[in-house]
Amino acid sequence: MRSPTFSNLPANSRTSQRNPAPLTCASLGPYSHNLPRSSSSSTARALRARETRPPSAMTVRGAVGAWRRPRATIAARGVRAARRGTVRRAEEDRLGRAIGWSFLKTHAKACAFVSGRESRRMREVSARASGGDAPAAGTSRWSRVLQSLATTVDPTVAEALLDEELPPHEEIRRGTLENGLKYVILPNKVPEGRFEAHLEMHVGSVDERETEQGLAHLVEHVTFLGSRKRDQWLGSGTRGNAYTDFHHTVFHIHAPTTNKDGHYMPPNVLDILYDVAFNPALLDTRVAKEKKAVLAEAQMMNTIEYRVDCQLLEHLHWDNLLGTRFPIGKLDQVEAWPAQAVRDFHARWYFPANATLYVVGDFGADVDEVEKMIETSFENAAPAEGAEEAESPLSRHAVRPPVKHAYGSPAHEAGEIQRINDEAKAQGMDDPFMPFVAPEGKVSMFQHEHLSNASFNIFSKLPIKPLKRMGDLHRTVLQRIVLLVLQSRIQSRYTETNADYKRVELDHSDSAREGCCVSTVTVTCEPREWEFALQVAVEEARRLQEFGLTSSELDRFKAAMLRDSEQLAQQAGCVPSLENLDFVMEHDACGHTVMDQVAGHEALVRMSECITLDACNGACDELLGFIGEYGVSDDKRRETSGRTTAIVACVPATMPTVEGETVPFDITPARIEAVLAADYGEITPPEDIFVPEVLISDEDIVALVEETQPTFTEATMHEPTGVYQRTLSNGIRVNYKVLDAEPGSAFLRLVIPGGRSRESSEVGPGGIGAAAVGLRTIQEAGDVGEWSRKQVELLTMQHLLVYDVEPEVEYMFMDSAFATDGGLRTILEIIHLTLTKPNWDAQALERVKDIYRMFQINTKKNIELLTHDTVNSVIYQDRRMMDPNGEALSALTLEGVREVVEKQFATGALELNIVGDIIPEEVDDLILAFMGSIKMKVDPTVAASAVPLTLKEVPANDPVRKQRLWLKDSDERACAVAAGPGPSMWAKMPSLYSEIPSFVNQEAYTTAQIEAMRDPVNEVAQAKGNPFARQSVRRANPLATYCAGMMLAEVAGGRLFTTVRDALGLTYDCNFTMSFGLQNNDATTYRLLVTSTPEKIDDALNAGVRVLRGFKMQRVSQREVDRARLTLLSRHEMDLKTNQYWTDLMQCTGTPDLAPMKKIDCIAELPLMYEACTVEDLQEVYDQLGLGEGEMFTSVTIAGQTEPKQKLTESDVAKAAAAAAHLSAALGGLNIAEAIKNLQRKA
């Protein structure tokens, strides 16, 4: 069982992230930190009981929420993953989001792009590179495209269409104040009654001088936390944060339109942002405090993933400061800066003409009124005093970021770049931002002991080509289709070979934060497979260059893209303000036209006849030449082929052999280059694949229905929640809800009670790990019924369907998101065939075992995972609460895991949950046919085989309660975890006084007062008509402990931030969680996680523990309860707009054997229980936490090059003192020092 506060991805099996996280203030006040933006909120996590996290390397993130998709699905993720540490939600990739509102996000990446503007000369290059010789509209601009369309589309019609300007978003209002501050306003009603305001300062780490590295980030900390108005208004439903990147610093606030006290918030929020940027209190004390925070932050973020990111950036951007000027800066400089350095940097860069304000949301006012508010708040903004002395430019850079790039453009573009350089040189011009032509990149290698897999990142850096016309859109769609086809082909070959882990990910995306476009191929594999994995990627790129797509590939991917575009257009009014704001900011920075979703879809539909086979094949050379023709001389390269500009290999120092021995990983840059450039012989054309329309024919399902005669034995609708509840005659229960918040899409979860609790607690063929490994083996095999993995993947692509399976402690489940038009039938067919005819494949089993082994290796190399795992190993009773270890994995057999999993399939107690844009009558018909026709063979021994999951009984003085570890690492870091027993989420909460205590003088109180003492009432809740205002009623509700526990965790998080981080400066990251999740077992714990420096980690841990224990003396205050309540209710309200969150809430309401306390009424009662919770309720939960010396478990891990000296524990000191006393007595009462002197004299 792992804490939900850390990622379980193996270090370098994660998609390569060449973007180090933009640096943030992380937590800027109680209850504002770590607020989830999706339905994976703490409420949802607990109510759906998802605690055990399997190796995430098997999957990539899905598109609708925090669920995951199989790693081999055709949807590619890009190299740049979501920015870690920011409040902004990670942007999700979708198969067809290559147009309209989600254009940039479709480049298979999850990266927030902001800023970036091309120089005049670079715009000229980009325009000419688009297809001709002239930058303006004209016949030559699209010449290459028109040649590819000549046989299918009338040239005159095609040229007119390609040259047509894209329609800009009609509701966006842009303006500039007299002082130069720019603003963007976009009304948006989702979420209702809330809005976003982001102030972007166009200054980042690349603007720092040589002696200022890290100063932009420090100024961000000091300005935001130095605002008086921020403290006044944040909280009460308003939260804010900030982050710094290469090219900009962004301060962002999310707020209700009217807060709980009735204050209209837009003017106040704008005042906060004005105060932060243009009127901060840059006090010496605040600077000193934030320097400590930055140093602690640097320790926290210095993971192996971050170091890999830095290596990728360093070698990708060898040609400019982006490769070395990371936002965290140089720590020796950070320590040395006086407060005046902060003031000078602020004065130099924080002026209104260097700022852009984005305001998006439900303002409760029209755009004209919002515009007046902006003018009122910012009209007096001016450069700071001392701006001239600080050498402020007082005008915005024409180029963002202000760097020059070396491009790997194809020959016709490279020639143009070289010509412009030659002209400038001849005229004596010195343009510091003029791009130049890059030589072919060589391999740079980063080898580290903490890496488990080998990853090879092949880059081609190119200029951004602004999306302005239909021809630009056409080019982008073609590139997207080519990438998807290549991704699909390579991954298919990987899965068809041996069991060793291999993965490829492709990306072609514009990055305004880097001021360029980058094409990337990332191959990740086990070390012993590196040559074959690279060879396959090169061969398939060459095959696609040589023969192009097949007609059926084009038809499938084009149809899927159009379908996804249509779905996005349907969801136009349902996109959250934050996503809209990010999108506008990204597009503005890249110079793209911002379209709304509907206009984007209409543009794609009009363009569809120009998306032809010849056009796609023409894009193959331009997009894939940098990998397919690596090492080919210029005179033999295709004219349109791009060039590799950098290759970065991130590889482990050692590797396991087939026999299990660990040996050095022998690899060199020269060998990698040889594999990429090798001649692999004749390339043959690809084979086409038949894709079925359905997995179960109409005839077969009709026959099954006739045979089984399924019926509904119960069919009701729960009015308070709108949830339809059904029970099928075979025992399967179904909950579904119509929700139009995400039009055209739905989310499904199948719950299979049992999970890992049905495993044997011993090692064996069907022992520890059998359910976890077995369920994933079915998914890894990928075959469904008579259909191959490839056929199933292509069918699911057509329905925008992604699915994943996951084994939990008490149940197994399958998650799926899909387009409702046809997608529901497909996923129900997959479920039906998986439950009735699961395909078991020995190679798939070995692949899954290898992934678990890889995760085990990574756990030993990852400081956070290792620290948690150490606590887990001593606090839990058996390995079923954790991932199976090497011994357990080796003992598992295909027949053993099959038996464990299939017995759970046949229990008859399954639960199906569906939420989305669905039609009840259609849902009833489909579930009756595909779920009702499943024949259940209930095995009564299955339920009886469950062994209760409990915590270990560990003596109070057992030394295992205090673990201390050393992890060898090139860099110093430290992490600590404290854990102990806590109440189960369904634990009954006792009344305050069942009897009035004897110390209470009852004669001093009236009868009414005595009664109120026995059963107190929350008067505020009662005034609102809350049915749970009275304590006896509230505490009788099964949600009482859970709701009070979640609020207590919020309060504890606030106190930890205020004390350990802000006041003491001991850590940057200190958080507390209640691991609610187990439905029917008592192995519940709390977790305190602290990261710091090796020198401070013990003080930080002790300070965190003191804060938690301090609740006994400094009880929870009413103000803390109110703020926690507001945070959780706001989160709940936002999450209710998502399909997955509703699925989380409904889950297990139809599984009485698994979760007898969770009823459908709990969904409606959850917000009411939050509203009614009192200080006493939180204290009651607190009193159940095992925080004493003999109850708590701690683990401290210190990473560094040398093992630290062992610290003496209190027990060690006591034993040494006793031994000294004994020796002293034996020596006739002499003290130890005198005895040693006597011995020396005698000697």
PDB file of C-alpha atoms in Angstrom, residues 591-765:
ATOM      1  CA  GLY A 591       1.674  33.231 -32.335  1.00  0.00           C
ATOM      2  CA  HIS A 592      -1.202  30.894 -33.205  1.00  0.00           C
ATOM      3  CA  THR A 593      -4.735  31.983 -33.938  1.00  0.00           C
ATOM      4  CA  VAL A 594      -6.980  31.091 -31.008  1.00  0.00           C
ATOM      5  CA  MET A 595     -10.121  29.316 -32.229  1.00  0.00           C
ATOM      6  CA  ASP A 596     -13.015  28.065 -30.183  1.00  0.00           C
ATOM      7  CA  GLN A 597     -13.854  24.361 -30.283  1.00  0.00           C
ATOM      8  CA  VAL A 598     -16.771  24.697 -32.688  1.00  0.00           C
ATOM      9  CA  ALA A 599     -14.815  26.797 -35.175  1.00  0.00           C
ATOM     10  CA  GLY A 600     -11.916  24.376 -34.923  1.00  0.00           C
ATOM     11  CA  HIS A 601     -14.135  21.419 -35.724  1.00  0.00           C
ATOM     12  CA  GLU A 602     -15.790  23.206 -38.625  1.00  0.00           C
ATOM     13  CA  ALA A 603     -12.363  24.045 -40.020  1.00  0.00           C
ATOM     14  CA  LEU A 604     -11.273  20.420 -39.793  1.00  0.00           C
ATOM     15  CA  VAL A 605     -14.447  19.163 -41.494  1.00  0.00           C
ATOM     16  CA  ARG A 606     -13.902  21.597 -44.357  1.00  0.00           C
ATOM     17  CA  MET A 607     -10.275  20.498 -44.571  1.00  0.00           C
ATOM     18  CA  SER A 608     -11.025  16.751 -44.476  1.00  0.00           C
ATOM     19  CA  GLU A 609     -11.120  16.215 -48.243  1.00  0.00           C
ATOM     20  CA  CYS A 610      -7.553  17.556 -48.404  1.00  0.00           C
ATOM     21  CA  ILE A 611      -6.348  14.968 -45.873  1.00  0.00           C
ATOM     22  CA  THR A 612      -5.356  12.450 -48.523  1.00  0.00           C
ATOM     23  CA  LEU A 613      -2.951   9.546 -48.695  1.00  0.00           C
ATOM     24  CA  ASP A 614      -0.498  11.460 -50.889  1.00  0.00           C
ATOM     25  CA  ALA A 615      -0.633  14.474 -48.570  1.00  0.00           C
ATOM     26  CA  CYS A 616       0.067  12.348 -45.487  1.00  0.00           C
ATOM     27  CA  ASN A 617       2.866  10.491 -47.214  1.00  0.00           C
ATOM     28  CA  GLY A 618       4.384  13.794 -48.240  1.00  0.00           C
ATOM     29  CA  ALA A 619       4.569  14.749 -44.562  1.00  0.00           C
ATOM     30  CA  CYS A 620       6.487  11.573 -43.672  1.00  0.00           C
ATOM     31  CA  ASP A 621       9.874  12.740 -44.969  1.00  0.00           C
ATOM     32  CA  GLU A 622       9.666  16.145 -43.331  1.00  0.00           C
ATOM     33  CA  LEU A 623       8.636  14.655 -40.000  1.00  0.00           C
ATOM     34  CA  LEU A 624      10.640  11.415 -39.865  1.00  0.00           C
ATOM     35  CA  GLY A 625      13.824  12.068 -41.806  1.00  0.00           C
ATOM     36  CA  PHE A 626      15.740  13.022 -38.664  1.00  0.00           C
ATOM     37  CA  ILE A 627      15.508   9.428 -37.391  1.00  0.00           C
ATOM     38  CA  GLY A 628      15.041   7.469 -40.618  1.00  0.00           C
ATOM     39  CA  GLU A 629      18.049   9.088 -42.310  1.00  0.00           C
ATOM     40  CA  TYR A 630      20.398   9.589 -39.388  1.00  0.00           C
ATOM     41  CA  GLY A 631      23.990   9.403 -40.546  1.00  0.00           C
ATOM     42  CA  VAL A 632      23.097   9.785 -44.244  1.00  0.00           C
ATOM     43  CA  SER A 633      25.284  12.320 -46.049  1.00  0.00           C
ATOM     44  CA  ASP A 634      23.708  15.561 -47.270  1.00  0.00           C
ATOM     45  CA  ASP A 635      23.989  14.611 -50.941  1.00  0.00           C
ATOM     46  CA  LYS A 636      21.961  11.413 -50.346  1.00  0.00           C
ATOM     47  CA  ARG A 637      19.274  12.772 -48.021  1.00  0.00           C
ATOM     48  CA  ARG A 638      15.771  13.532 -49.220  1.00  0.00           C
ATOM     49  CA  GLU A 639      15.348  17.261 -49.774  1.00  0.00           C
ATOM     50  CA  THR A 640      12.465  17.489 -47.314  1.00  0.00           C
ATOM     51  CA  SER A 641      14.068  15.405 -44.555  1.00  0.00           C
ATOM     52  CA  GLY A 642      14.868  17.114 -41.296  1.00  0.00           C
ATOM     53  CA  ARG A 643      18.101  16.666 -39.379  1.00  0.00           C
ATOM     54  CA  THR A 644      18.820  15.334 -35.882  1.00  0.00           C
ATOM     55  CA  THR A 645      20.107  18.146 -33.653  1.00  0.00           C
ATOM     56  CA  ALA A 646      20.722  16.202 -30.422  1.00  0.00           C
ATOM     57  CA  ILE A 647      20.640  12.648 -29.070  1.00  0.00           C
ATOM     58  CA  VAL A 648      20.589  12.074 -25.329  1.00  0.00           C
ATOM     59  CA  ALA A 649      20.955   8.585 -23.876  1.00  0.00           C
ATOM     60  CA  CYS A 650      20.018   8.253 -20.198  1.00  0.00           C
ATOM     61  CA  VAL A 651      21.129   4.824 -19.092  1.00  0.00           C
ATOM     62  CA  PRO A 652      21.752   2.869 -15.874  1.00  0.00           C
ATOM     63  CA  ALA A 653      25.225   2.166 -14.588  1.00  0.00           C
ATOM     64  CA  THR A 654      24.437  -1.542 -14.190  1.00  0.00           C
ATOM     65  CA  MET A 655      22.048  -4.062 -15.702  1.00  0.00           C
ATOM     66  CA  PRO A 656      20.629  -7.449 -14.713  1.00  0.00           C
ATOM     67  CA  THR A 657      21.570 -10.418 -16.866  1.00  0.00           C
ATOM     68  CA  VAL A 658      19.126 -13.129 -17.910  1.00  0.00           C
ATOM     69  CA  GLU A 659      20.485 -15.199 -15.023  1.00  0.00           C
ATOM     70  CA  GLY A 660      19.719 -12.399 -12.568  1.00  0.00           C
ATOM     71  CA  GLU A 661      23.267 -11.201 -11.973  1.00  0.00           C
ATOM     72  CA  THR A 662      24.090  -7.496 -11.884  1.00  0.00           C
ATOM     73  CA  VAL A 663      26.847  -6.419 -14.254  1.00  0.00           C
ATOM     74  CA  PRO A 664      28.079  -3.048 -15.559  1.00  0.00           C
ATOM     75  CA  PHE A 665      26.040  -1.706 -18.488  1.00  0.00           C
ATOM     76  CA  ASP A 666      28.566  -1.490 -21.313  1.00  0.00           C
ATOM     77  CA  ILE A 667      27.369   1.109 -23.802  1.00  0.00           C
ATOM     78  CA  THR A 668      29.080   3.956 -25.639  1.00  0.00           C
ATOM     79  CA  PRO A 669      27.906   6.920 -27.739  1.00  0.00           C
ATOM     80  CA  ALA A 670      29.646   5.435 -30.782  1.00  0.00           C
ATOM     81  CA  ARG A 671      27.665   2.186 -30.490  1.00  0.00           C
ATOM     82  CA  ILE A 672      24.375   4.104 -30.236  1.00  0.00           C
ATOM     83  CA  GLU A 673      25.200   6.165 -33.319  1.00  0.00           C
ATOM     84  CA  ALA A 674      26.109   2.991 -35.197  1.00  0.00           C
ATOM     85  CA  VAL A 675      22.747   1.377 -34.402  1.00  0.00           C
ATOM     86  CA  LEU A 676      20.842   4.484 -35.533  1.00  0.00           C
ATOM     87  CA  ALA A 677      22.773   4.706 -38.802  1.00  0.00           C
ATOM     88  CA  ALA A 678      23.003   0.970 -39.608  1.00  0.00           C
ATOM     89  CA  ASP A 679      21.705  -0.551 -42.852  1.00  0.00           C
ATOM     90  CA  TYR A 680      19.039  -3.111 -41.922  1.00  0.00           C
ATOM     91  CA  GLY A 681      18.553  -4.409 -45.434  1.00  0.00           C
ATOM     92  CA  GLU A 682      15.488  -4.284 -47.633  1.00  0.00           C
ATOM     93  CA  ILE A 683      12.418  -2.607 -46.174  1.00  0.00           C
ATOM     94  CA  THR A 684       9.169  -4.377 -47.100  1.00  0.00           C
ATOM     95  CA  PRO A 685       5.710  -2.772 -47.367  1.00  0.00           C
ATOM     96  CA  PRO A 686       3.471  -2.920 -44.283  1.00  0.00           C
ATOM     97  CA  GLU A 687       0.635  -5.410 -44.003  1.00  0.00           C
ATOM     98  CA  ASP A 688      -2.877  -4.062 -43.641  1.00  0.00           C
ATOM     99  CA  ILE A 689      -5.012  -5.164 -40.715  1.00  0.00           C
ATOM    100  CA  PHE A 690      -8.704  -6.022 -40.717  1.00  0.00           C
ATOM    101  CA  VAL A 691     -10.564  -4.152 -38.001  1.00  0.00           C
ATOM    102  CA  PRO A 692     -13.961  -5.528 -36.942  1.00  0.00           C
ATOM    103  CA  GLU A 693     -16.924  -3.248 -36.370  1.00  0.00           C
ATOM    104  CA  VAL A 694     -17.965  -5.231 -33.294  1.00  0.00           C
ATOM    105  CA  LEU A 695     -16.284  -7.847 -31.089  1.00  0.00           C
ATOM    106  CA  ILE A 696     -19.464  -9.880 -30.552  1.00  0.00           C
ATOM    107  CA  SER A 697     -21.792 -10.166 -33.516  1.00  0.00           C
ATOM    108  CA  ASP A 698     -25.473  -9.351 -33.243  1.00  0.00           C
ATOM    109  CA  GLU A 699     -26.271 -12.976 -34.000  1.00  0.00           C
ATOM    110  CA  ASP A 700     -24.057 -14.244 -31.190  1.00  0.00           C
ATOM    111  CA  ILE A 701     -25.399 -11.857 -28.580  1.00  0.00           C
ATOM    112  CA  VAL A 702     -28.997 -12.609 -29.569  1.00  0.00           C
ATOM    113  CA  ALA A 703     -28.273 -16.308 -29.141  1.00  0.00           C
ATOM    114  CA  LEU A 704     -26.725 -15.698 -25.724  1.00  0.00           C
ATOM    115  CA  VAL A 705     -29.684 -13.650 -24.589  1.00  0.00           C
ATOM    116  CA  GLU A 706     -32.104 -16.343 -25.727  1.00  0.00           C
ATOM    117  CA  GLU A 707     -30.076 -18.939 -23.849  1.00  0.00           C
ATOM    118  CA  THR A 708     -29.644 -17.044 -20.570  1.00  0.00           C
ATOM    119  CA  GLN A 709     -32.913 -15.035 -20.499  1.00  0.00           C
ATOM    120  CA  PRO A 710     -31.479 -12.115 -18.481  1.00  0.00           C
ATOM    121  CA  THR A 711     -33.802  -9.820 -16.550  1.00  0.00           C
ATOM    122  CA  PHE A 712     -33.654  -6.998 -14.065  1.00  0.00           C
ATOM    123  CA  THR A 713     -34.650  -8.233 -10.634  1.00  0.00           C
ATOM    124  CA  GLU A 714     -34.496  -4.660  -9.303  1.00  0.00           C
ATOM    125  CA  ALA A 715     -34.743  -1.346 -11.157  1.00  0.00           C
ATOM    126  CA  THR A 716     -34.917   1.948  -9.260  1.00  0.00           C
ATOM    127  CA  MET A 717     -33.822   5.569  -9.536  1.00  0.00           C
ATOM    128  CA  HIS A 718     -32.414   7.389  -6.506  1.00  0.00           C
ATOM    129  CA  GLU A 719     -34.066  10.800  -6.680  1.00  0.00           C
ATOM    130  CA  PRO A 720     -31.575  12.837  -4.577  1.00  0.00           C
ATOM    131  CA  THR A 721     -28.651  11.880  -6.815  1.00  0.00           C
ATOM    132  CA  GLY A 722     -30.306  10.914 -10.079  1.00  0.00           C
ATOM    133  CA  VAL A 723     -28.525   7.546 -10.009  1.00  0.00           C
ATOM    134  CA  TYR A 724     -30.277   4.636 -11.729  1.00  0.00           C
ATOM    135  CA  GLN A 725     -29.764   1.332  -9.917  1.00  0.00           C
ATOM    136  CA  ARG A 726     -30.254  -2.067 -11.488  1.00  0.00           C
ATOM    137  CA  THR A 727     -29.724  -5.666 -10.364  1.00  0.00           C
ATOM    138  CA  LEU A 728     -29.419  -8.308 -13.055  1.00  0.00           C
ATOM    139  CA  SER A 729     -30.708 -11.821 -12.666  1.00  0.00           C
ATOM    140  CA  ASN A 730     -27.128 -13.172 -12.593  1.00  0.00           C
ATOM    141  CA  GLY A 731     -26.372 -11.013  -9.548  1.00  0.00           C
ATOM    142  CA  ILE A 732     -24.452  -8.194 -11.258  1.00  0.00           C
ATOM    143  CA  ARG A 733     -25.401  -4.768  -9.921  1.00  0.00           C
ATOM    144  CA  VAL A 734     -25.371  -1.637 -12.065  1.00  0.00           C
ATOM    145  CA  ASN A 735     -25.347   2.065 -11.158  1.00  0.00           C
ATOM    146  CA  TYR A 736     -25.502   4.704 -13.853  1.00  0.00           C
ATOM    147  CA  LYS A 737     -26.093   8.433 -14.052  1.00  0.00           C
ATOM    148  CA  VAL A 738     -26.813  10.833 -16.875  1.00  0.00           C
ATOM    149  CA  LEU A 739     -24.355  13.759 -16.712  1.00  0.00           C
ATOM    150  CA  ASP A 740     -24.016  16.252 -19.539  1.00  0.00           C
ATOM    151  CA  ALA A 741     -20.951  18.052 -18.165  1.00  0.00           C
ATOM    152  CA  GLU A 742     -18.765  16.242 -20.728  1.00  0.00           C
ATOM    153  CA  PRO A 743     -20.986  15.931 -23.817  1.00  0.00           C
ATOM    154  CA  GLY A 744     -20.425  12.953 -26.064  1.00  0.00           C
ATOM    155  CA  SER A 745     -18.341  11.048 -23.522  1.00  0.00           C
ATOM    156  CA  ALA A 746     -18.787   8.711 -20.584  1.00  0.00           C
ATOM    157  CA  PHE A 747     -16.776   6.896 -17.934  1.00  0.00           C
ATOM    158  CA  LEU A 748     -17.208   3.315 -16.738  1.00  0.00           C
ATOM    159  CA  ARG A 749     -15.830   1.304 -13.856  1.00  0.00           C
ATOM    160  CA  LEU A 750     -16.326  -2.418 -13.284  1.00  0.00           C
ATOM    161  CA  VAL A 751     -15.707  -3.448  -9.665  1.00  0.00           C
ATOM    162  CA  ILE A 752     -14.811  -7.073  -8.941  1.00  0.00           C
ATOM    163  CA  PRO A 753     -14.828  -7.716  -5.160  1.00  0.00           C
ATOM    164  CA  GLY A 754     -11.919  -9.709  -3.804  1.00  0.00           C
ATOM    165  CA  GLY A 755      -8.726  -8.234  -5.154  1.00  0.00           C
ATOM    166  CA  ARG A 756      -5.469  -9.016  -3.433  1.00  0.00           C
ATOM    167  CA  SER A 757      -7.210  -9.998  -0.215  1.00  0.00           C
ATOM    168  CA  ARG A 758      -8.179 -13.217  -2.046  1.00  0.00           C
ATOM    169  CA  GLU A 759      -4.542 -14.098  -2.624  1.00  0.00           C
ATOM    170  CA  SER A 760      -2.808 -16.585  -0.395  1.00  0.00           C
ATOM    171  CA  SER A 761      -0.593 -14.876   2.146  1.00  0.00           C
ATOM    172  CA  GLU A 762       2.193 -17.292   1.186  1.00  0.00           C
ATOM    173  CA  VAL A 763       4.567 -17.450  -1.772  1.00  0.00           C
ATOM    174  CA  GLY A 764       3.475 -19.919  -4.441  1.00  0.00           C
ATOM    175  CA  PRO A 765       2.083 -20.469  -7.977  1.00  0.00           C
TER     176      PRO A 765
END
